[in-house]
Amino acid sequence: MQLTHQTSTAQGTSIISTQDVNIFYGSFLAVKQINLDILRNKITAFIGPSGCGKSTLLRAFNRLNDLIVGARVDGTISYKGRNLYAPEIDPVEVRRQIGMVFQRPNPFPKSIYENIAFGARINGYRGDMDELVERSLRQAAIWDEVKDKLKQSGLSLSGGQQQRLCIARAMAVQPEVILMDEPASALDPISTLRIEDLMQELKEQYTIIIVTHNMQQASRVADMTAFFNVELTDGKRSGCLVEYDKTEQIFQNPQQQSTQEYVTGRFG
Amino acid sequence: METPNPVSLSIRRERTLEKSVTRGIKEKIIALVLLGCALVSVLTTLGIILTLFEVTVEFFQEVSFAQFFLDTRWTPLFADQHFGIWPLINGTLLISAIAMLVAVPLGLAAAAYLSEYASHRLASTLRPALELLAGVPTVVYGYFALTYVTPLLRNFIPLDVFNALSSGLVMGIMIIPTVGSISLDSLRAVPSSLREAAYGLGATKMEVTTQVVFPAALSGIAASIILGISRAVGETMIVVIAAGQQPRLTLNPAEQVAAMTAYIAQVAAGDTPRGTIGYKTLFAVGSTLFLITLLLNIISYLIAQRFREVYD
Ligand SMILES: Nc1ncnc2c1ncn2[C@@H]1O[C@H](COP(=O)(O)OP(=O)(O)O)[C@@H](O)[C@H]1O
Ligand SMILES: [Mg+2]
């Protein structure tokens, strides 16, 4: 396991680590020179202005960028010490261990039950499906609201419920890491708080990385926070990692001026 | 930032709030012309239906419903007259079923490939090639069935010279673009967020295609199949040339059969005098064909309604 680049060894062990990662869309360098260690069983927040490459980096962690024509990663992203982009690695297997919750809730146009069962089934789950569905929905704190309508379409739920359904769906395949790309940005404040509570419970069993635009949210939920910014090189805008530390440190005693400006809302 | 623009100011000075007389009239004329164009097609359809049903009513004054629906033989032009429609329906449905057995799997496979597997560039070259199949004149397909497919198949299986099998197979090829093209559009309309959701759970491309994208596109796929069936049922040239003229109740694709359209074409091409019963059968068969197609259209409309709200 690669521990050399760890930012704060006192905090725990790293599960994902990146070395000199550059990500391109065609010839456009979207994020450059990322070196960071994601700690196991912690919540890590990615913050920074729009377009600085937070989603791009997040999607590189479970090889979802493979779906975008022209997207390319260089440098090394390792997961438990294995290079995720090595030729022998199967992206399908990667995504089974590193799950994702998207910005806009995207339940399948299937029943609530099927939304959960789908992932488990394609992952070859052989156990009691009813039990797995119930457990996942309970974990995502939505069981009480949907237990009487498991046959109804996932799309019949409210936005906040749909997002929790998507979280339940991601957990049903029992990944080790869950990537969340602004999971609360389309939700009302109450649903948002419920999802934050949920994350606190989930971190016992999962490693969570969350992209958020909401400073309060980052300071409430995250153990570690990474601040990204856009840097101009030869007139081209690329995202880079400015500062990565314990959340209190980032919010109360940032080392970089741009971090200070961003977290206090004086950015731009 | 906003420097006043002298050009826009001069326009502004001429503006009034009153209605302009000439514009009102112009708009009305345009609306009337458009209405007229729309009416032409509606009235034509109505006219066709009226003529069709008028003679059909005359037909049923001479032939009872029982003779039409309960008899199993169709020999209106012979001395021993029988008016059972089923052999003709049998011919049409047998050939259509064979055609759909070819067109549905191949059409859907082509659509799945172009939408989910092929690169964008390859897809934009292959699609027009696929649609070219729809541009081949049906008479060419007919002779292709009769002079190429039938002799080829006869090397392996005993077939009548005219038979349902080769007409059905060739008709299926003709219908591939109908099924494929419309299915392709509906597969592409499935939001990519659903694909990402499935890939994000560790689904393979095959699982994403068959278990997420296809079900989400079901209404369009169903519509494409129904439209394909409509084309099969209404297709004339291929069945006239390659399927035969003998109305038979049979499910054996090796035999010759007569489809409804083939009967109509055959009688209409001969010199059956107006007003005779032979002439009236044309309209009775035509009405039956029309009702079948109408039914298919209604089904496809209902399917589209039923699945409409799937993803919004
Ligand atoms: N599919 C794509 N193709 C090309 N460029 C993209 C694509 N997705 C994002 N980008 C570009 O990459 C940069 C980073 O985007 P993104 O990762 O979405 O930023 P963030 O999530 O921080 O707002 C932006 O300049 C964006 O325009
Ligand atoms: Mg983003």
Coordinates of C-alpha atoms and ligand atoms in Angstrom, one line a residue:
Chain A
M1 CA 0.0 0.0 0.0
Q2 CA 1.2 3.4 -0.9
L3 CA 1.5 5.6 2.1
T4 CA 4.3 7.9 1.1
H5 CA 2.2 10.8 -0.2
Q6 CA -0.2 10.8 2.6
T7 CA -1.0 14.3 3.7
S8 CA -1.8 13.7 7.3
T9 CA -0.7 10.3 8.5
A10 CA -2.1 10.9 11.9
Q11 CA -5.6 11.0 10.4
G12 CA -5.7 7.4 9.2
T13 CA -4.8 5.2 6.3
S14 CA -5.4 6.1 2.7
I15 CA -7.7 4.1 0.4
I16 CA -7.4 6.2 -2.8
S17 CA -4.3 8.1 -3.7
T18 CA -3.4 10.1 -6.7
Q19 CA 0.1 11.0 -8.0
D20 CA 0.6 13.7 -10.5
V21 CA -2.8 13.2 -12.1
N22 CA -3.7 15.2 -15.1
I23 CA -7.1 14.7 -16.8
F24 CA -7.7 15.8 -20.3
Y25 CA -10.8 16.2 -22.5
G26 CA -9.3 15.9 -25.9
S27 CA -6.4 18.3 -25.8
F28 CA -8.0 20.4 -23.0
L29 CA -6.3 19.9 -19.6
A30 CA -9.2 20.0 -17.2
V31 CA -7.3 19.2 -14.0
K32 CA -3.6 19.2 -13.5
Q33 CA -1.0 17.9 -11.0
I34 CA -3.3 16.4 -8.5
N35 CA -1.6 14.7 -5.5
L36 CA -3.9 13.7 -2.7
D37 CA -4.8 10.8 -0.4
I38 CA -8.3 9.9 0.4
L39 CA -8.6 8.5 3.9
R40 CA -10.5 5.3 4.6
N41 CA -13.8 5.6 6.6
K42 CA -13.6 9.4 6.5
I43 CA -15.8 11.9 4.7
T44 CA -13.7 14.0 2.3
A45 CA -15.3 17.2 0.8
F46 CA -14.2 18.6 -2.5
I47 CA -14.9 22.3 -2.7
G48 CA -14.1 25.0 -5.2
P49 CA -15.6 27.3 -7.8
S50 CA -17.5 25.8 -10.8
G51 CA -15.4 24.4 -13.6
C52 CA -12.4 23.7 -11.5
G53 CA -12.6 20.0 -12.2
K54 CA -14.1 18.5 -9.0
S55 CA -16.6 16.3 -10.9
T56 CA -13.9 15.4 -13.4
L57 CA -11.6 14.2 -10.7
L58 CA -14.4 12.4 -8.9
R59 CA -15.5 10.5 -12.0
A60 CA -11.9 9.5 -12.6
F61 CA -11.9 7.6 -9.3
N62 CA -14.4 5.0 -10.6
R63 CA -13.5 5.3 -14.3
L64 CA -16.8 6.8 -15.2
N65 CA -14.8 9.2 -17.5
D66 CA -14.2 6.2 -19.7
L67 CA -17.7 6.8 -21.1
I68 CA -16.7 10.2 -22.4
V69 CA -15.1 10.2 -25.8
G70 CA -11.7 11.9 -25.6
A71 CA -11.4 11.9 -21.8
R72 CA -7.9 10.7 -20.7
V73 CA -6.1 10.4 -17.4
D74 CA -2.4 10.4 -16.9
G75 CA -0.4 10.0 -13.7
T76 CA -1.5 7.3 -11.3
I77 CA -4.7 6.9 -9.4
S78 CA -4.4 4.0 -7.0
Y79 CA -7.0 2.2 -5.0
K80 CA -5.8 0.0 -2.2
G81 CA -2.4 0.2 -3.8
R82 CA -3.5 -1.0 -7.3
N83 CA -3.3 1.4 -10.2
L84 CA -6.9 1.8 -11.4
Y85 CA -5.8 2.6 -14.9
A86 CA -3.5 -0.4 -15.4
P87 CA -4.4 -2.4 -18.5
E88 CA -5.4 -5.5 -16.5
I89 CA -8.0 -3.5 -14.4
D90 CA -11.7 -4.0 -15.4
P91 CA -13.6 -0.7 -15.1
V92 CA -16.8 -2.7 -14.4
E93 CA -15.1 -4.2 -11.3
V94 CA -13.8 -0.8 -10.2
R95 CA -17.3 0.6 -10.3
R96 CA -18.6 -2.2 -8.2
Q97 CA -16.3 -1.2 -5.4
I98 CA -16.4 2.5 -5.9
G99 CA -20.0 3.6 -6.3
M100 CA -21.5 6.9 -7.3
V101 CA -24.4 9.2 -6.4
F102 CA -25.0 11.9 -9.0
Q103 CA -25.9 15.5 -8.8
R104 CA -29.4 15.1 -10.2
P105 CA -31.3 12.1 -8.7
N106 CA -31.5 9.5 -11.5
P107 CA -33.6 6.6 -10.4
F108 CA -34.3 4.0 -13.1
P109 CA -37.9 4.2 -14.5
K110 CA -38.5 1.0 -12.7
S111 CA -40.2 0.1 -9.4
I112 CA -38.5 1.2 -6.1
Y113 CA -37.8 -2.4 -5.4
E114 CA -36.2 -3.0 -8.8
N115 CA -34.1 0.2 -8.5
I116 CA -32.4 -1.5 -5.5
A117 CA -32.4 -5.0 -6.8
F118 CA -30.9 -4.2 -10.2
G119 CA -27.4 -3.4 -8.9
A120 CA -27.4 -6.4 -6.6
R121 CA -28.5 -8.7 -9.3
I122 CA -25.9 -7.7 -11.8
N123 CA -23.3 -8.0 -9.1
G124 CA -24.3 -11.6 -8.7
Y125 CA -26.0 -11.3 -5.3
R126 CA -27.4 -14.7 -4.3
G127 CA -28.9 -13.9 -0.9
D128 CA -32.4 -12.9 0.1
M129 CA -33.3 -10.0 -2.2
D130 CA -36.3 -8.7 -0.1
E131 CA -34.0 -8.5 2.9
L132 CA -31.3 -6.6 0.9
V133 CA -33.8 -4.2 -0.5
E134 CA -35.1 -3.5 3.0
R135 CA -31.7 -3.1 4.5
S136 CA -30.5 -0.7 1.8
L137 CA -33.6 1.4 2.1
R138 CA -33.2 1.5 5.9
Q139 CA -29.6 2.5 5.6
A140 CA -30.6 5.4 3.3
A141 CA -33.3 6.4 5.8
I142 CA -36.1 6.1 3.3
W143 CA -37.6 2.7 4.3
D144 CA -40.5 4.1 6.3
E145 CA -41.6 6.4 3.5
V146 CA -41.6 3.7 0.8
K147 CA -42.2 0.4 2.5
D148 CA -45.9 0.4 1.4
K149 CA -45.2 1.2 -2.2
L150 CA -42.2 -0.8 -3.3
K151 CA -44.0 -1.7 -6.5
Q152 CA -44.4 2.0 -7.5
S153 CA -42.1 3.7 -9.9
G154 CA -39.0 5.3 -8.4
L155 CA -39.9 8.4 -10.4
S156 CA -43.1 8.8 -8.3
L157 CA -41.1 10.0 -5.4
S158 CA -40.1 13.5 -4.5
G159 CA -36.7 14.8 -5.4
G160 CA -35.3 14.3 -1.9
Q161 CA -36.7 10.8 -1.7
Q162 CA -35.3 10.0 -5.2
Q163 CA -31.9 11.0 -4.1
R164 CA -32.1 8.8 -1.0
L165 CA -33.3 6.0 -3.2
C166 CA -30.2 6.6 -5.4
I167 CA -28.0 6.4 -2.3
A168 CA -29.8 3.2 -1.2
R169 CA -29.2 1.8 -4.7
A170 CA -25.5 2.6 -4.5
M171 CA -25.2 0.9 -1.1
A172 CA -27.0 -2.2 -2.3
V173 CA -24.0 -3.3 -4.3
Q174 CA -21.9 -2.9 -1.1
P175 CA -19.1 -0.7 -2.5
E176 CA -16.2 0.4 -0.3
V177 CA -16.2 3.9 -1.5
I178 CA -19.1 6.1 -2.4
L179 CA -18.6 9.2 -4.6
M180 CA -21.2 11.9 -4.2
D181 CA -21.3 14.7 -6.8
E182 CA -23.2 17.5 -5.2
P183 CA -25.9 15.1 -4.0
A184 CA -27.9 17.8 -2.3
S185 CA -27.7 20.6 -4.9
A186 CA -31.2 19.9 -6.3
L187 CA -32.8 19.3 -2.9
D188 CA -34.7 21.3 -0.3
P189 CA -33.0 22.1 3.0
I190 CA -34.8 19.4 5.0
S191 CA -33.9 16.6 2.5
T192 CA -30.3 18.0 2.5
L193 CA -30.1 17.7 6.3
R194 CA -31.4 14.2 6.2
I195 CA -28.7 13.2 3.6
E196 CA -26.0 14.8 5.8
D197 CA -27.2 12.8 8.8
L198 CA -27.1 9.8 6.6
M199 CA -23.5 10.4 5.6
Q200 CA -22.4 10.5 9.2
E201 CA -23.9 7.1 9.8
L202 CA -22.5 5.6 6.6
K203 CA -19.0 6.6 7.2
E204 CA -18.6 3.7 9.7
Q205 CA -18.8 1.3 6.8
Y206 CA -17.9 3.4 3.8
T207 CA -15.4 5.9 2.6
I208 CA -17.2 8.9 1.2
I209 CA -16.1 11.7 -1.1
I210 CA -18.6 14.5 -1.6
V211 CA -18.4 17.4 -3.9
T212 CA -20.3 20.4 -2.6
H213 CA -20.9 24.0 -3.3
N214 CA -22.2 24.6 0.2
M215 CA -19.5 25.7 2.7
Q216 CA -21.7 24.9 5.7
Q217 CA -22.3 21.5 4.4
A218 CA -18.6 20.8 3.9
S219 CA -17.8 22.1 7.4
R220 CA -20.7 20.1 8.9
V221 CA -20.1 16.7 7.4
A222 CA -16.5 16.4 6.2
D223 CA -13.5 15.2 8.2
M224 CA -11.1 16.3 5.4
T225 CA -11.6 19.1 2.9
A226 CA -9.8 19.7 -0.4
F227 CA -10.0 23.1 -2.0
F228 CA -9.6 23.3 -5.8
N229 CA -9.3 26.4 -7.9
V230 CA -8.9 27.3 -11.5
E231 CA -5.4 28.3 -12.6
L232 CA -4.6 30.1 -15.9
T233 CA -1.6 28.7 -17.8
D234 CA -0.9 30.1 -21.3
G235 CA -4.4 31.5 -21.4
K236 CA -6.0 28.0 -20.7
R237 CA -7.9 27.3 -17.5
S238 CA -7.1 24.2 -15.6
G239 CA -8.2 23.0 -12.2
C240 CA -5.7 22.4 -9.5
L241 CA -5.6 21.4 -5.9
V242 CA -4.8 24.4 -3.7
E243 CA -5.1 23.0 -0.2
Y244 CA -6.0 19.8 1.4
D245 CA -6.3 19.3 5.2
K246 CA -8.5 18.6 8.1
T247 CA -11.8 20.4 7.7
E248 CA -11.3 22.7 10.8
Q249 CA -7.9 23.6 9.4
I250 CA -9.3 24.5 6.0
F251 CA -12.1 26.6 7.5
Q252 CA -10.4 28.2 10.5
N253 CA -6.8 28.4 9.6
P254 CA -6.3 28.1 5.8
Q255 CA -2.7 28.4 4.6
Q256 CA -3.5 29.8 1.2
Q257 CA -5.1 33.2 0.6
S258 CA -7.5 31.9 -2.1
T259 CA -8.7 29.2 0.3
Q260 CA -9.4 31.9 2.9
E261 CA -11.3 34.0 0.4
Y262 CA -13.3 31.1 -0.9
V263 CA -14.4 29.7 2.5
T264 CA -15.3 33.1 3.8
G265 CA -17.4 33.8 0.7
R266 CA -15.2 36.7 -0.5
F267 CA -14.1 34.8 -3.6
G268 CA -13.9 36.2 -7.1
Chain B
M1 CA -22.0 49.1 -20.5
E2 CA -25.2 50.1 -22.2
T3 CA -24.4 52.7 -24.8
P4 CA -27.7 53.8 -26.4
N5 CA -27.9 52.6 -30.0
P6 CA -29.2 55.2 -32.4
V7 CA -30.5 52.5 -34.8
S8 CA -32.7 50.8 -32.3
L9 CA -33.9 54.2 -31.0
S10 CA -35.2 55.1 -34.5
I11 CA -37.1 51.9 -34.6
R12 CA -38.5 52.6 -31.2
R13 CA -39.9 55.9 -32.3
E14 CA -42.1 54.3 -35.0
R15 CA -43.7 51.8 -32.7
T16 CA -47.4 52.0 -31.9
L17 CA -49.7 49.9 -29.8
E18 CA -52.5 49.8 -32.3
K19 CA -53.4 46.7 -34.3
S20 CA -52.0 46.8 -37.8
V21 CA -54.7 46.1 -40.4
T22 CA -52.5 44.6 -43.0
R23 CA -50.7 42.3 -40.6
G24 CA -54.0 41.0 -39.3
I25 CA -55.3 40.2 -42.8
K26 CA -52.0 38.5 -43.7
E27 CA -52.0 36.3 -40.7
K28 CA -55.6 35.3 -41.4
I29 CA -54.8 34.4 -45.0
I30 CA -51.8 32.3 -44.0
A31 CA -53.9 30.5 -41.4
L32 CA -56.6 29.8 -44.0
V33 CA -54.0 28.4 -46.5
L34 CA -52.5 26.2 -43.9
L35 CA -55.9 25.0 -42.8
G36 CA -56.7 24.2 -46.5
C37 CA -53.6 22.1 -46.8
A38 CA -54.5 20.2 -43.7
L39 CA -58.0 19.6 -44.9
V40 CA -56.9 18.2 -48.2
S41 CA -55.4 15.2 -46.5
V42 CA -58.2 14.7 -44.0
L43 CA -60.9 15.0 -46.7
T44 CA -59.0 12.6 -49.0
T45 CA -58.8 10.1 -46.3
L46 CA -62.5 10.5 -45.5
G47 CA -63.4 10.2 -49.2
I48 CA -61.5 7.0 -49.5
I49 CA -63.1 5.5 -46.4
L50 CA -66.6 6.5 -47.6
T51 CA -66.1 4.9 -51.1
L52 CA -64.7 1.9 -49.4
F53 CA -67.5 1.5 -47.0
E54 CA -70.2 2.4 -49.5
V55 CA -69.4 -0.5 -51.8
T56 CA -68.7 -2.7 -48.8
V57 CA -72.3 -2.1 -47.6
E58 CA -73.5 -3.2 -51.1
F59 CA -71.4 -6.3 -50.8
F60 CA -72.9 -7.3 -47.5
Q61 CA -76.4 -6.9 -49.0
E62 CA -75.5 -9.8 -51.3
V63 CA -73.2 -11.8 -49.0
S64 CA -74.1 -12.4 -45.3
F65 CA -71.7 -11.8 -42.4
A66 CA -71.9 -15.6 -41.7
Q67 CA -70.7 -16.4 -45.2
F68 CA -67.9 -13.8 -44.8
F69 CA -66.7 -14.7 -41.4
L70 CA -67.6 -18.4 -41.0
D71 CA -66.7 -19.9 -44.3
T72 CA -63.2 -21.3 -44.8
R73 CA -62.9 -20.9 -48.5
W74 CA -62.4 -17.8 -50.6
T75 CA -63.5 -18.4 -54.2
P76 CA -65.7 -15.5 -55.2
L77 CA -64.7 -15.6 -58.9
F78 CA -65.4 -19.3 -59.4
A79 CA -68.6 -21.0 -60.3
D80 CA -68.7 -22.5 -56.8
Q81 CA -68.7 -19.2 -54.9
H82 CA -67.4 -19.0 -51.4
F83 CA -66.8 -15.7 -49.5
G84 CA -64.8 -16.8 -46.4
I85 CA -62.3 -14.1 -45.7
W86 CA -60.0 -16.2 -43.4
P87 CA -57.8 -17.7 -46.0
L88 CA -56.8 -14.2 -47.1
I89 CA -56.3 -13.0 -43.6
N90 CA -54.3 -16.2 -43.0
G91 CA -52.1 -15.4 -45.9
T92 CA -51.5 -11.9 -44.8
L93 CA -50.8 -12.8 -41.2
L94 CA -48.5 -15.7 -42.0
I95 CA -46.3 -13.7 -44.3
S96 CA -46.3 -10.8 -41.8
A97 CA -45.4 -13.0 -38.9
I98 CA -42.4 -14.4 -40.9
A99 CA -41.4 -10.8 -41.8
M100 CA -41.6 -9.7 -38.2
L101 CA -39.5 -12.6 -37.0
V102 CA -36.8 -11.3 -39.3
A103 CA -37.3 -7.5 -38.9
V104 CA -37.7 -7.3 -35.1
P105 CA -34.5 -9.0 -34.0
L106 CA -32.4 -7.6 -36.7
G107 CA -33.9 -4.1 -36.5
L108 CA -33.5 -4.0 -32.7
A109 CA -30.0 -5.4 -32.9
A110 CA -29.0 -2.8 -35.4
A111 CA -30.6 0.0 -33.3
A112 CA -28.8 -1.3 -30.1
Y113 CA -25.5 -1.5 -32.0
L114 CA -25.8 2.0 -33.5
S115 CA -27.0 3.6 -30.3
E116 CA -24.9 1.9 -27.6
Y117 CA -21.9 0.3 -29.2
A118 CA -20.8 2.1 -32.4
S119 CA -18.7 5.2 -32.3
H120 CA -20.4 8.4 -33.2
R121 CA -18.7 8.5 -36.6
L122 CA -19.4 4.9 -37.5
A123 CA -23.1 5.3 -36.5
S124 CA -23.5 8.4 -38.7
T125 CA -22.2 6.4 -41.7
L126 CA -24.1 3.2 -41.0
R127 CA -27.4 4.7 -40.3
P128 CA -28.0 6.1 -43.8
A129 CA -26.8 2.8 -45.2
L130 CA -29.4 1.0 -43.1
E131 CA -32.1 3.4 -44.2
L132 CA -31.2 2.9 -47.8
L133 CA -32.9 -0.5 -47.5
A134 CA -36.2 1.4 -47.2
G135 CA -35.5 3.1 -50.5
V136 CA -35.3 0.0 -52.6
P137 CA -38.5 -0.3 -54.7
T138 CA -40.7 -3.1 -53.4
V139 CA -41.0 -4.6 -56.9
V140 CA -37.2 -5.2 -56.7
Y141 CA -37.7 -7.0 -53.4
G142 CA -40.5 -9.1 -55.0
Y143 CA -38.3 -10.4 -57.8
F144 CA -35.4 -10.8 -55.4
A145 CA -37.7 -13.2 -53.4
L146 CA -39.0 -15.0 -56.4
T147 CA -35.9 -15.4 -58.5
Y148 CA -33.2 -15.5 -55.9
V149 CA -34.4 -16.4 -52.4
T150 CA -36.9 -19.1 -53.4
P151 CA -34.4 -21.0 -55.7
L152 CA -31.7 -20.7 -53.0
L153 CA -34.0 -22.1 -50.3
R154 CA -35.2 -24.9 -52.6
N155 CA -31.7 -26.3 -52.4
F156 CA -32.4 -27.1 -48.8
I157 CA -36.2 -27.4 -48.3
P158 CA -39.0 -28.4 -50.5
L159 CA -41.0 -25.2 -51.4
D160 CA -43.7 -24.2 -53.8
V161 CA -42.5 -21.9 -56.5
F162 CA -44.7 -19.3 -54.9
N163 CA -44.5 -19.5 -51.1
A164 CA -45.0 -17.6 -47.9
L165 CA -41.5 -18.2 -46.6
S166 CA -39.4 -16.3 -49.1
S167 CA -41.8 -13.5 -49.4
G168 CA -41.9 -13.2 -45.6
L169 CA -38.1 -13.3 -45.3
V170 CA -37.5 -10.7 -47.9
M171 CA -40.3 -8.5 -46.6
G172 CA -38.6 -8.7 -43.2
I173 CA -35.4 -7.3 -44.7
M174 CA -37.4 -4.5 -46.2
I175 CA -38.9 -3.7 -42.8
I176 CA -35.6 -3.7 -40.8
P177 CA -35.1 0.0 -41.4
T178 CA -38.6 0.8 -40.2
V179 CA -38.1 -1.0 -36.9
G180 CA -34.4 -0.1 -36.6
S181 CA -34.7 3.6 -37.3
I182 CA -37.6 4.4 -35.0
S183 CA -36.1 2.2 -32.2
L184 CA -32.8 3.9 -32.7
D185 CA -34.4 7.3 -32.1
S186 CA -36.1 6.1 -29.0
L187 CA -32.9 4.5 -27.6
R188 CA -31.0 7.7 -28.2
A189 CA -33.7 9.7 -26.4
V190 CA -33.0 7.8 -23.2
P191 CA -31.3 10.3 -20.9
S192 CA -27.6 9.5 -20.5
S193 CA -28.0 10.0 -16.8
L194 CA -29.7 6.6 -16.7
R195 CA -26.8 5.0 -18.4
E196 CA -24.3 6.6 -16.0
A197 CA -26.4 5.4 -13.1
A198 CA -26.2 1.8 -14.4
Y199 CA -22.5 1.9 -15.3
G200 CA -21.9 3.5 -11.9
L201 CA -23.3 0.3 -10.3
G202 CA -20.9 -1.8 -12.2
A203 CA -23.2 -2.8 -15.0
T204 CA -21.6 -4.1 -18.3
K205 CA -22.5 -2.6 -21.6
M206 CA -24.8 -5.5 -22.3
E207 CA -26.6 -5.1 -19.0
V208 CA -27.0 -1.4 -19.5
T209 CA -28.4 -1.9 -23.0
T210 CA -30.8 -4.7 -22.3
Q211 CA -31.9 -3.9 -18.7
V212 CA -31.9 -0.1 -18.6
V213 CA -31.9 1.5 -22.0
F214 CA -34.3 -0.9 -23.7
P215 CA -36.9 -0.9 -21.0
A216 CA -36.8 2.9 -20.9
A217 CA -37.3 3.1 -24.6
L218 CA -40.1 0.5 -24.7
S219 CA -42.8 2.8 -26.0
G220 CA -40.8 3.8 -29.0
I221 CA -39.7 0.2 -29.6
A222 CA -43.3 -1.0 -29.4
A223 CA -44.4 1.8 -31.8
S224 CA -41.7 0.8 -34.3
I225 CA -42.8 -2.8 -34.2
I226 CA -46.4 -1.9 -34.8
L227 CA -45.5 0.3 -37.6
G228 CA -43.5 -2.5 -39.0
I229 CA -46.5 -4.8 -38.8
S230 CA -48.6 -2.2 -40.6
R231 CA -46.1 -2.1 -43.4
A232 CA -46.1 -5.9 -43.6
V233 CA -49.8 -6.1 -43.7
G234 CA -50.1 -3.4 -46.3
E235 CA -47.2 -4.6 -48.5
T236 CA -48.4 -5.6 -52.0
M237 CA -45.7 -6.0 -54.6
I238 CA -43.7 -8.7 -52.8
V239 CA -46.7 -10.9 -52.1
V240 CA -48.1 -10.4 -55.6
I241 CA -44.9 -11.5 -57.1
A242 CA -43.6 -14.1 -54.8
A243 CA -46.3 -15.5 -52.5
G244 CA -48.9 -16.7 -54.9
Q245 CA -52.6 -16.3 -55.7
Q246 CA -54.2 -19.3 -53.9
P247 CA -56.2 -18.4 -50.8
R248 CA -55.5 -21.2 -48.3
L249 CA -55.9 -21.8 -44.7
T250 CA -52.5 -23.0 -43.7
L251 CA -49.7 -22.3 -41.3
N252 CA -47.1 -24.0 -43.6
P253 CA -44.7 -21.4 -44.8
A254 CA -43.6 -23.6 -47.7
E255 CA -46.9 -23.4 -49.4
Q256 CA -48.3 -20.8 -51.6
V257 CA -50.9 -18.4 -50.1
A258 CA -52.8 -15.3 -51.1
A259 CA -52.5 -12.2 -49.0
M260 CA -55.4 -9.7 -49.0
T261 CA -53.3 -7.1 -50.9
A262 CA -52.4 -9.7 -53.5
Y263 CA -56.0 -10.6 -54.0
I264 CA -56.9 -7.0 -54.5
A265 CA -54.1 -6.4 -56.9
Q266 CA -54.9 -9.5 -58.9
V267 CA -58.6 -8.7 -59.3
A268 CA -58.1 -5.0 -59.9
A269 CA -55.6 -5.8 -62.6
G270 CA -58.1 -8.1 -64.4
D271 CA -61.3 -6.9 -66.1
T272 CA -63.9 -7.5 -63.5
P273 CA -66.8 -5.3 -64.5
R274 CA -68.1 -2.7 -62.1
G275 CA -71.2 -3.7 -60.1
T276 CA -70.5 -7.4 -60.2
I277 CA -69.9 -9.3 -56.9
G278 CA -66.3 -9.8 -57.9
Y279 CA -65.8 -6.1 -58.1
K280 CA -67.5 -5.6 -54.7
T281 CA -65.2 -8.2 -53.0
L282 CA -62.4 -5.8 -53.7
F283 CA -64.0 -3.3 -51.4
A284 CA -64.9 -5.8 -48.7
V285 CA -61.3 -7.1 -48.6
G286 CA -60.1 -3.5 -48.7
S287 CA -62.3 -2.5 -45.7
T288 CA -61.0 -5.5 -43.7
L289 CA -57.4 -4.5 -44.5
F290 CA -58.2 -0.9 -43.5
L291 CA -59.8 -2.0 -40.2
I292 CA -56.7 -4.2 -39.3
T293 CA -54.4 -1.3 -40.0
L294 CA -56.6 1.0 -38.0
L295 CA -56.6 -1.4 -35.1
L296 CA -52.8 -1.5 -35.2
N297 CA -52.6 2.2 -35.2
I298 CA -54.9 2.4 -32.2
I299 CA -52.8 -0.1 -30.3
S300 CA -49.6 1.8 -31.1
Y301 CA -51.3 5.0 -29.9
L302 CA -52.4 3.4 -26.7
I303 CA -48.9 1.9 -26.0
A304 CA -47.3 5.3 -26.6
Q305 CA -49.8 6.8 -24.1
R306 CA -49.3 4.2 -21.5
F307 CA -45.5 4.6 -21.4
R308 CA -45.5 8.3 -22.0
E309 CA -44.7 9.4 -18.5
V310 CA -41.9 6.9 -18.1
Y311 CA -39.1 9.4 -17.7
D312 CA -40.2 12.8 -16.7
Ligands
LIG1 N1 -17.6 16.0 -21.1 C1 -16.7 17.0 -21.1 N2 -16.1 17.4 -22.3 C2 -15.3 18.4 -22.4 N3 -15.0 19.2 -21.4 C3 -15.6 19.0 -20.2 C4 -16.5 17.9 -20.0 N4 -16.9 17.9 -18.7 C5 -16.3 18.9 -18.1 N5 -15.5 19.6 -19.0 C6 -14.7 20.8 -18.7 O1 -13.8 20.4 -17.7 C7 -13.7 21.5 -16.7 C8 -14.0 20.9 -15.4 O2 -15.4 20.6 -15.3 P1 -16.1 19.9 -14.1 O3 -15.2 18.7 -13.7 O4 -17.5 19.6 -14.4 O5 -16.0 21.0 -13.0 P2 -16.7 21.2 -11.6 O6 -17.4 19.9 -11.3 O7 -15.7 21.6 -10.6 O8 -17.7 22.3 -11.8 C9 -14.6 22.6 -17.2 O9 -13.9 23.5 -17.9 C10 -15.6 21.9 -18.1 O10 -16.0 22.7 -19.1
MG2 MG -19.5 19.4 -11.0

